[in-house]
Amino acid sequence: MPVLLFLIDTSASMNQRSHLGTSYLDIAKGAVEIFLKLRSRDPASRGDRYMLVSFEEAPAGIKAGWKDSHATFMTELRNLQAVGLTSIGQSLRTAFDLLNLNRLVSGIDNYGQGRNPFFLEPAIIVAITDGSKLTSSSGVQDELHLPLTTPLPGSELTKEPFRWDQRLFSLVLRIPGHASPDPEPIGGVPLDPSPITPMCEVTGGRSYSVFSQRMLNQCLESLVQKIQSGVVINFEKTGPDPPPTEDGPIEMKYGPQSWHSCHKMIYVRPNPKTGVPVGHWPIPESFWPDQNSPTLPPRAAHPQVKFSCVDSEPMVVDKVPFDKYELEPSPLTQYILARKSPHTCWQVFVCNSAKYGELGQPFGYLKASTALNCVNLFAMPYNYPVVLPLLDDLITVHKFKPPAKWRQSFENYLKTVPPYYITALRKALRMMGAPNLLADNMECGLSYSVVSYLKKLSQQAKIEADRVCASVGKKAALDGGIKLRCRSSTLSLAHRKDFTQLLNSIMGDGPALPMEANTKEFAGFQLAALNKEFKPQGLRNPYDIPRSHLLDQLSRMRRNLLHASICILKGQDQDQLHSVPIAQMGNYQDFLKHCPSPLREADPDQPKRLHTFGNPFKLDKKAMMVDEADEFVTGTQGKGKRPGESSSPAGGGAPKRRRCMSPLLRLGRLFFVIAHNTIHQTFLLTQCPFFFFFFCLNAGYEKIFYLLKQIQGSLETRLIFLQSIIKEAARYTPDSNADFSSRCLTLHTDTFIIAFGLVLYCVPCQCRALCLAIWCDKQESVFKLQQNSVKKYSL
């Protein structure tokens, strides 16, 4: 899972514009987006993790860290502003510390136990800057210096701030402000002479000097290709040069001795089945572990591997595992391939890895592939020329039943092996089928104090990682204020007339001086600094008014004063109270955080109200109930249906027409009180005018006028009730597809005559014209009813 950390220069010099019309900061943002698009073409990019660090002071400079999503990364990238200094040293240290947060917790570095290339967390830092002078609060710097102190626990165990699987690449923008009339040179992108270039080369990366948009795209494509899983190693020659080949001396592009020392990467390929690198043998440490030592010596970030140019025979024993790593193309690989000797190898060593001897014993060899297209590093057991013949005899000769002589030779070999190789050797013997050759109680070689110290560092690193992840994006605390420096008056104190009294008061021999004469009264006085988190109070604090807004604020205050009522002045202008900057209009979640927690619903059965931005009054439709007279259409009507089934009725035909909503439901379900003998009939009469009509038809016309007298309410309420009766009756039109069990009943024209009689009886004369207009509005639907007689049904 590669980690891609983008270090963006947010100094004020990034505001300069190129001939393209965009600022350097905009070009940097666009470069990151292009890089992500190019990287997304690779299927392996699904496991990428993106981080963003600016040139601000930590923790505000960490915009997106370990626990932030890709959406947060893109949002913070768009919100970057160029307002600071070119403090690239401090920002680089922040980036390295961010990458190294979890290494002690996960145990990737494996301090004191050898370096495992297959335990890695590959990371690439892409720094985009303009190459200006390095500036900080202390002044201008000519060289790049990283801070030596860091709050990260365990940083003293490594000499450098980076690790062997972390590389730095920088894109230095040199795009001019005016287009050059000369044609753009075609070829490779040169290195930049800025101070960040040596830092890139130390980590195994490089810098790019970008002069045009085409070169920028070319650099981005090159960076995408460099996202590889591997570690950086320093290869250095030891001993004499190899004898010349039959073809004569080999010509090297970068000089005849450029292959003597190379600082390149070895590729650690993941397992195609699991996607995780798998290995067996570590690269030895540059010291022999001492069980009596209370501390560990600090290691270099990149191991120093020596190679001998003496031709040796490559050794491989069946059933004995080995690790194979491909070397990155370099002058060393060019020289080995030019010799055209795929059947010989050069042994590799780590100085001071053995108990005796400076060079140590070989732990592997360099060998060209059979096709002569690459050079591979084979990692073998420590001092493999001795142990491989022993293991070969164990398999082929002794058939895993070693005699005493073989055991003595094997024990003598174990005395020359660093103790941390015992674990890997035990696993290899178990894979071979000889699990009992090594005891399980053999020591790892570290003292108790060192083991306890490493466990303590792991716990501290876990706490520090949680603290940093929680503080990502938070701004640094502002200072308490601006300290004032006392300035002496023009007249010296010695020339004052009350000098003697002043001296006595200072010495404590006389009475205290008044406040205006006491020179130490305001010694610690400070001016409060502006806190941007608080909303400015323009009508209360004149210091909150920007200079450019003074005239507008004065007009606003005048309008507030003249339009206010007697002795009532508003603390803030109404227009200003509801005005929000465009950049903050979408921060609805931040607004909710500052709002007090809402009270619980009085009725828990009510639908839960959602807090949706843009429409805070939207209800949760899943919790709403379906009315008995209306069909509430939702998106789950077809739920539970098989793919071949149809949602239409079995009889086929056109889909059933849905009735419109009741007028009483639109009016808020008004309730009316009607006196009746039974509670059940009273409920039906007060809830639906439909039942009111049929009750009247069954009871007779004389009962209608009796019931009208029992209706309670104002004139407006009674008119609304009568209008709803007419509309309710018009809803139930004849339907040929409906049966008697349905609620679509057929009404006679006399139903509307009854309603008309109700209107004339219930309302006074001045309101009958309005009722007649309502009646005419329903006249068309009256004549569409069937002319059949009404059938009486009991409730």
Short mmCIF file of N, CA and C in Angstrom, two decimals, residues 10-134:
data_model
loop_
_atom_site.label_atom_id
_atom_site.label_comp_id
_atom_site.label_asym_id
_atom_site.label_seq_id
_atom_site.Cartn_x
_atom_site.Cartn_y
_atom_site.Cartn_z
N THR A 10 3.35 26.80 0.31
CA THR A 10 2.30 27.81 0.50
C THR A 10 2.90 29.14 0.94
N SER A 11 4.14 29.41 0.54
CA SER A 11 4.74 30.71 0.84
C SER A 11 4.12 31.78 -0.07
N ALA A 12 4.34 33.03 0.31
CA ALA A 12 3.73 34.13 -0.44
C ALA A 12 4.26 34.22 -1.86
N SER A 13 5.48 33.71 -2.10
CA SER A 13 6.04 33.76 -3.45
C SER A 13 5.30 32.86 -4.43
N MET A 14 4.48 31.94 -3.94
CA MET A 14 3.70 31.08 -4.84
C MET A 14 2.54 31.82 -5.47
N ASN A 15 2.32 33.08 -5.09
CA ASN A 15 1.27 33.89 -5.73
C ASN A 15 1.71 34.49 -7.05
N GLN A 16 2.98 34.40 -7.39
CA GLN A 16 3.44 34.95 -8.67
C GLN A 16 2.80 34.19 -9.82
N ARG A 17 2.55 34.92 -10.90
CA ARG A 17 1.84 34.35 -12.04
C ARG A 17 2.80 34.04 -13.18
N SER A 18 2.46 32.98 -13.86
CA SER A 18 3.24 32.59 -15.03
C SER A 18 2.61 33.20 -16.29
N HIS A 19 3.24 32.94 -17.43
CA HIS A 19 2.68 33.47 -18.69
C HIS A 19 1.39 32.77 -19.07
N LEU A 20 1.05 31.68 -18.36
CA LEU A 20 -0.22 31.00 -18.62
C LEU A 20 -1.40 31.71 -17.99
N GLY A 21 -1.13 32.70 -17.13
CA GLY A 21 -2.18 33.46 -16.48
C GLY A 21 -2.60 32.92 -15.13
N THR A 22 -2.00 31.82 -14.68
CA THR A 22 -2.32 31.22 -13.39
C THR A 22 -1.14 31.38 -12.45
N SER A 23 -1.44 31.38 -11.16
CA SER A 23 -0.38 31.48 -10.16
C SER A 23 0.32 30.14 -10.00
N TYR A 24 1.48 30.18 -9.35
CA TYR A 24 2.23 28.96 -9.10
C TYR A 24 1.45 28.00 -8.20
N LEU A 25 0.71 28.56 -7.27
CA LEU A 25 -0.07 27.69 -6.38
C LEU A 25 -1.17 26.98 -7.16
N ASP A 26 -1.81 27.67 -8.12
CA ASP A 26 -2.83 27.01 -8.94
C ASP A 26 -2.21 25.93 -9.82
N ILE A 27 -1.00 26.19 -10.31
CA ILE A 27 -0.31 25.18 -11.11
C ILE A 27 0.01 23.96 -10.26
N ALA A 28 0.40 24.20 -9.01
CA ALA A 28 0.71 23.08 -8.12
C ALA A 28 -0.54 22.25 -7.83
N LYS A 29 -1.67 22.92 -7.60
CA LYS A 29 -2.92 22.18 -7.37
C LYS A 29 -3.31 21.37 -8.60
N GLY A 30 -3.18 21.98 -9.77
CA GLY A 30 -3.50 21.24 -10.99
C GLY A 30 -2.56 20.07 -11.22
N ALA A 31 -1.29 20.22 -10.83
CA ALA A 31 -0.33 19.12 -10.99
C ALA A 31 -0.71 17.93 -10.13
N VAL A 32 -1.19 18.19 -8.93
CA VAL A 32 -1.61 17.09 -8.05
C VAL A 32 -2.81 16.36 -8.66
N GLU A 33 -3.76 17.10 -9.19
CA GLU A 33 -4.93 16.46 -9.79
C GLU A 33 -4.54 15.65 -11.04
N ILE A 34 -3.61 16.17 -11.84
CA ILE A 34 -3.16 15.40 -13.01
C ILE A 34 -2.44 14.13 -12.56
N PHE A 35 -1.64 14.25 -11.51
CA PHE A 35 -0.93 13.08 -10.99
C PHE A 35 -1.91 12.00 -10.55
N LEU A 36 -2.97 12.39 -9.88
CA LEU A 36 -3.96 11.41 -9.42
C LEU A 36 -4.67 10.74 -10.59
N LYS A 37 -4.94 11.50 -11.64
CA LYS A 37 -5.58 10.91 -12.82
C LYS A 37 -4.65 9.91 -13.51
N LEU A 38 -3.38 10.27 -13.61
CA LEU A 38 -2.43 9.34 -14.23
C LEU A 38 -2.25 8.08 -13.39
N ARG A 39 -2.24 8.27 -12.09
CA ARG A 39 -2.06 7.12 -11.21
C ARG A 39 -3.28 6.21 -11.21
N SER A 40 -4.46 6.77 -11.40
CA SER A 40 -5.68 5.95 -11.37
C SER A 40 -5.75 4.96 -12.52
N ARG A 41 -4.93 5.12 -13.54
CA ARG A 41 -4.93 4.15 -14.64
C ARG A 41 -4.37 2.81 -14.21
N ASP A 42 -3.55 2.79 -13.18
CA ASP A 42 -2.93 1.55 -12.70
C ASP A 42 -3.89 0.86 -11.74
N PRO A 43 -4.20 -0.42 -11.94
CA PRO A 43 -5.11 -1.10 -10.98
C PRO A 43 -4.54 -1.16 -9.57
N ALA A 44 -3.22 -1.07 -9.42
CA ALA A 44 -2.62 -1.12 -8.09
C ALA A 44 -2.88 0.15 -7.28
N SER A 45 -3.45 1.19 -7.91
CA SER A 45 -3.69 2.44 -7.20
C SER A 45 -4.85 2.36 -6.22
N ARG A 46 -5.57 1.26 -6.21
CA ARG A 46 -6.70 1.14 -5.29
C ARG A 46 -6.25 1.14 -3.84
N GLY A 47 -5.03 0.69 -3.60
CA GLY A 47 -4.53 0.65 -2.23
C GLY A 47 -3.72 1.86 -1.84
N ASP A 48 -3.67 2.90 -2.67
CA ASP A 48 -2.87 4.08 -2.36
C ASP A 48 -3.49 4.87 -1.21
N ARG A 49 -2.61 5.52 -0.46
CA ARG A 49 -3.04 6.40 0.62
C ARG A 49 -2.43 7.78 0.35
N TYR A 50 -3.26 8.83 0.40
CA TYR A 50 -2.82 10.17 0.04
C TYR A 50 -2.79 11.05 1.29
N MET A 51 -1.72 11.84 1.39
CA MET A 51 -1.56 12.80 2.49
C MET A 51 -1.17 14.15 1.91
N LEU A 52 -1.45 15.19 2.68
CA LEU A 52 -1.20 16.56 2.22
C LEU A 52 -0.61 17.36 3.37
N VAL A 53 0.54 18.00 3.10
CA VAL A 53 1.23 18.84 4.08
C VAL A 53 1.60 20.15 3.39
N SER A 54 1.38 21.25 4.09
CA SER A 54 1.73 22.57 3.58
C SER A 54 2.92 23.11 4.36
N PHE A 55 3.31 24.36 4.06
CA PHE A 55 4.46 24.97 4.71
C PHE A 55 4.08 25.68 6.01
N GLU A 56 2.87 25.47 6.49
CA GLU A 56 2.49 26.04 7.78
C GLU A 56 3.12 25.24 8.92
N GLU A 57 3.10 25.83 10.09
CA GLU A 57 3.63 25.14 11.26
C GLU A 57 2.67 24.03 11.68
N ALA A 58 3.28 22.95 12.19
CA ALA A 58 2.46 21.83 12.67
C ALA A 58 1.71 22.25 13.93
N PRO A 59 0.51 21.73 14.16
CA PRO A 59 -0.20 20.74 13.36
C PRO A 59 -1.06 21.31 12.25
N ALA A 60 -1.08 22.66 12.12
CA ALA A 60 -1.92 23.26 11.08
C ALA A 60 -1.42 22.90 9.69
N GLY A 61 -0.13 22.61 9.55
CA GLY A 61 0.41 22.27 8.24
C GLY A 61 -0.01 20.90 7.74
N ILE A 62 -0.45 20.02 8.62
CA ILE A 62 -0.92 18.68 8.21
C ILE A 62 -2.38 18.81 7.81
N LYS A 63 -2.63 18.83 6.54
CA LYS A 63 -3.99 19.01 6.04
C LYS A 63 -4.75 17.69 5.92
N ALA A 64 -4.07 16.63 5.54
CA ALA A 64 -4.70 15.31 5.42
C ALA A 64 -3.69 14.28 5.88
N GLY A 65 -4.06 13.49 6.89
CA GLY A 65 -3.15 12.52 7.47
C GLY A 65 -3.60 11.09 7.27
N TRP A 66 -3.27 10.26 8.27
CA TRP A 66 -3.50 8.82 8.15
C TRP A 66 -4.98 8.48 8.13
N LYS A 67 -5.79 9.16 8.90
CA LYS A 67 -7.20 8.78 9.05
C LYS A 67 -8.15 9.64 8.23
N ASP A 68 -7.62 10.47 7.34
CA ASP A 68 -8.48 11.35 6.54
C ASP A 68 -8.80 10.68 5.21
N SER A 69 -9.98 10.94 4.71
CA SER A 69 -10.45 10.34 3.47
C SER A 69 -9.89 11.08 2.26
N HIS A 70 -10.14 10.49 1.10
CA HIS A 70 -9.71 11.13 -0.14
C HIS A 70 -10.49 12.42 -0.40
N ALA A 71 -11.76 12.45 0.02
CA ALA A 71 -12.55 13.67 -0.14
C ALA A 71 -11.96 14.81 0.69
N THR A 72 -11.52 14.49 1.90
CA THR A 72 -10.87 15.52 2.73
C THR A 72 -9.59 16.00 2.08
N PHE A 73 -8.84 15.08 1.50
CA PHE A 73 -7.60 15.46 0.81
C PHE A 73 -7.89 16.45 -0.31
N MET A 74 -8.89 16.18 -1.14
CA MET A 74 -9.19 17.06 -2.26
C MET A 74 -9.73 18.40 -1.77
N THR A 75 -10.52 18.40 -0.72
CA THR A 75 -11.06 19.66 -0.19
C THR A 75 -9.95 20.54 0.36
N GLU A 76 -9.05 19.96 1.13
CA GLU A 76 -7.95 20.73 1.69
C GLU A 76 -7.00 21.22 0.60
N LEU A 77 -6.85 20.44 -0.46
CA LEU A 77 -5.99 20.87 -1.56
C LEU A 77 -6.55 22.12 -2.23
N ARG A 78 -7.85 22.16 -2.44
CA ARG A 78 -8.46 23.32 -3.09
C ARG A 78 -8.44 24.55 -2.19
N ASN A 79 -8.41 24.36 -0.89
CA ASN A 79 -8.47 25.48 0.05
C ASN A 79 -7.10 26.04 0.42
N LEU A 80 -6.03 25.52 -0.16
CA LEU A 80 -4.70 26.02 0.18
C LEU A 80 -4.54 27.47 -0.28
N GLN A 81 -3.85 28.27 0.54
CA GLN A 81 -3.57 29.66 0.22
C GLN A 81 -2.10 29.95 0.48
N ALA A 82 -1.52 30.78 -0.36
CA ALA A 82 -0.10 31.12 -0.27
C ALA A 82 0.05 32.39 0.55
N VAL A 83 0.33 32.22 1.84
CA VAL A 83 0.42 33.39 2.73
C VAL A 83 1.59 33.30 3.70
N GLY A 84 2.41 32.25 3.64
CA GLY A 84 3.43 32.04 4.66
C GLY A 84 4.84 32.25 4.15
N LEU A 85 5.79 31.65 4.88
CA LEU A 85 7.21 31.70 4.56
C LEU A 85 7.64 30.40 3.90
N THR A 86 8.86 30.41 3.33
CA THR A 86 9.41 29.23 2.67
C THR A 86 10.19 28.41 3.69
N SER A 87 9.51 27.89 4.66
CA SER A 87 10.13 27.08 5.71
C SER A 87 10.09 25.61 5.31
N ILE A 88 10.85 25.28 4.28
CA ILE A 88 10.78 23.92 3.73
C ILE A 88 11.46 22.92 4.64
N GLY A 89 12.45 23.34 5.43
CA GLY A 89 13.11 22.42 6.34
C GLY A 89 12.17 21.89 7.41
N GLN A 90 11.46 22.79 8.05
CA GLN A 90 10.50 22.39 9.08
C GLN A 90 9.38 21.56 8.48
N SER A 91 8.93 21.91 7.28
CA SER A 91 7.83 21.18 6.65
C SER A 91 8.27 19.77 6.25
N LEU A 92 9.51 19.63 5.79
CA LEU A 92 10.01 18.29 5.47
C LEU A 92 10.09 17.42 6.71
N ARG A 93 10.54 18.01 7.81
CA ARG A 93 10.60 17.25 9.05
C ARG A 93 9.20 16.82 9.50
N THR A 94 8.23 17.70 9.32
CA THR A 94 6.85 17.35 9.65
C THR A 94 6.34 16.21 8.78
N ALA A 95 6.71 16.24 7.49
CA ALA A 95 6.27 15.18 6.57
C ALA A 95 6.90 13.84 6.94
N PHE A 96 8.19 13.83 7.26
CA PHE A 96 8.85 12.57 7.64
C PHE A 96 8.30 12.03 8.96
N ASP A 97 8.07 12.92 9.91
CA ASP A 97 7.50 12.47 11.19
C ASP A 97 6.10 11.90 11.01
N LEU A 98 5.35 12.48 10.10
CA LEU A 98 4.00 11.96 9.84
C LEU A 98 4.06 10.57 9.24
N LEU A 99 5.02 10.33 8.36
CA LEU A 99 5.16 9.01 7.75
C LEU A 99 5.66 7.97 8.76
N ASN A 100 6.46 8.42 9.75
CA ASN A 100 7.08 7.49 10.69
C ASN A 100 6.25 7.27 11.95
N LEU A 101 5.01 7.74 11.97
CA LEU A 101 4.19 7.65 13.18
C LEU A 101 3.98 6.21 13.62
N ASN A 102 3.64 5.33 12.70
CA ASN A 102 3.21 3.98 13.05
C ASN A 102 4.30 2.93 12.90
N ARG A 103 5.52 3.34 12.60
CA ARG A 103 6.56 2.34 12.33
C ARG A 103 6.99 1.61 13.61
N LEU A 104 7.08 2.34 14.71
CA LEU A 104 7.45 1.67 15.95
C LEU A 104 6.31 0.80 16.48
N VAL A 105 5.08 1.22 16.21
CA VAL A 105 3.94 0.42 16.66
C VAL A 105 3.85 -0.89 15.88
N SER A 106 4.03 -0.82 14.58
CA SER A 106 3.95 -2.01 13.74
C SER A 106 5.23 -2.84 13.74
N GLY A 107 6.36 -2.25 14.16
CA GLY A 107 7.62 -3.00 14.19
C GLY A 107 8.25 -3.20 12.84
N ILE A 108 8.00 -2.29 11.90
CA ILE A 108 8.57 -2.45 10.55
C ILE A 108 10.09 -2.32 10.58
N ASP A 109 10.61 -1.37 11.34
CA ASP A 109 12.05 -1.11 11.34
C ASP A 109 12.84 -2.24 12.00
N ASN A 110 12.24 -2.95 12.96
CA ASN A 110 12.88 -4.13 13.55
C ASN A 110 14.28 -3.80 14.07
N TYR A 111 14.37 -2.79 14.93
CA TYR A 111 15.66 -2.32 15.43
C TYR A 111 16.40 -3.42 16.17
N GLY A 112 17.68 -3.58 15.82
CA GLY A 112 18.54 -4.55 16.47
C GLY A 112 18.34 -5.97 16.04
N GLN A 113 17.42 -6.23 15.11
CA GLN A 113 17.09 -7.59 14.68
C GLN A 113 17.29 -7.79 13.18
N GLY A 114 18.08 -6.93 12.55
CA GLY A 114 18.28 -7.02 11.12
C GLY A 114 17.24 -6.25 10.34
N ARG A 115 17.55 -5.93 9.12
CA ARG A 115 16.64 -5.17 8.25
C ARG A 115 15.94 -6.14 7.30
N ASN A 116 14.64 -6.16 7.35
CA ASN A 116 13.85 -7.03 6.49
C ASN A 116 13.30 -6.23 5.31
N PRO A 117 13.80 -6.44 4.10
CA PRO A 117 13.25 -5.69 2.95
C PRO A 117 11.78 -5.96 2.69
N PHE A 118 11.31 -7.14 3.10
CA PHE A 118 9.90 -7.46 2.86
C PHE A 118 8.99 -6.87 3.92
N PHE A 119 9.54 -6.25 4.99
CA PHE A 119 8.75 -5.46 5.94
C PHE A 119 8.93 -4.00 5.58
N LEU A 120 8.05 -3.46 4.79
CA LEU A 120 8.23 -2.10 4.31
C LEU A 120 6.89 -1.41 4.18
N GLU A 121 6.98 -0.08 4.13
CA GLU A 121 5.82 0.80 3.93
C GLU A 121 6.24 1.87 2.93
N PRO A 122 6.25 1.53 1.64
CA PRO A 122 6.81 2.45 0.65
C PRO A 122 6.07 3.77 0.62
N ALA A 123 6.83 4.85 0.59
CA ALA A 123 6.25 6.19 0.59
C ALA A 123 7.03 7.07 -0.36
N ILE A 124 6.32 7.95 -1.03
CA ILE A 124 6.92 8.92 -1.95
C ILE A 124 6.42 10.30 -1.56
N ILE A 125 7.35 11.22 -1.33
CA ILE A 125 7.02 12.61 -1.02
C ILE A 125 7.25 13.43 -2.29
N VAL A 126 6.20 14.08 -2.75
CA VAL A 126 6.27 14.94 -3.93
C VAL A 126 6.16 16.38 -3.45
N ALA A 127 7.28 17.09 -3.48
CA ALA A 127 7.32 18.49 -3.05
C ALA A 127 7.21 19.38 -4.27
N ILE A 128 6.29 20.32 -4.23
CA ILE A 128 6.09 21.27 -5.32
C ILE A 128 6.36 22.67 -4.76
N THR A 129 7.40 23.32 -5.27
CA THR A 129 7.83 24.61 -4.78
C THR A 129 8.29 25.47 -5.94
N ASP A 130 8.62 26.72 -5.63
CA ASP A 130 9.07 27.64 -6.67
C ASP A 130 10.58 27.86 -6.62
N GLY A 131 11.28 27.21 -5.70
CA GLY A 131 12.73 27.34 -5.64
C GLY A 131 13.23 28.66 -5.13
N SER A 132 12.40 29.43 -4.43
CA SER A 132 12.85 30.73 -3.91
C SER A 132 13.76 30.53 -2.70
N LYS A 133 14.26 31.64 -2.18
CA LYS A 133 15.14 31.59 -1.02
C LYS A 133 14.39 30.99 0.17
N LEU A 134 15.13 30.25 0.97
CA LEU A 134 14.55 29.64 2.16
C LEU A 134 14.43 30.70 3.25
#
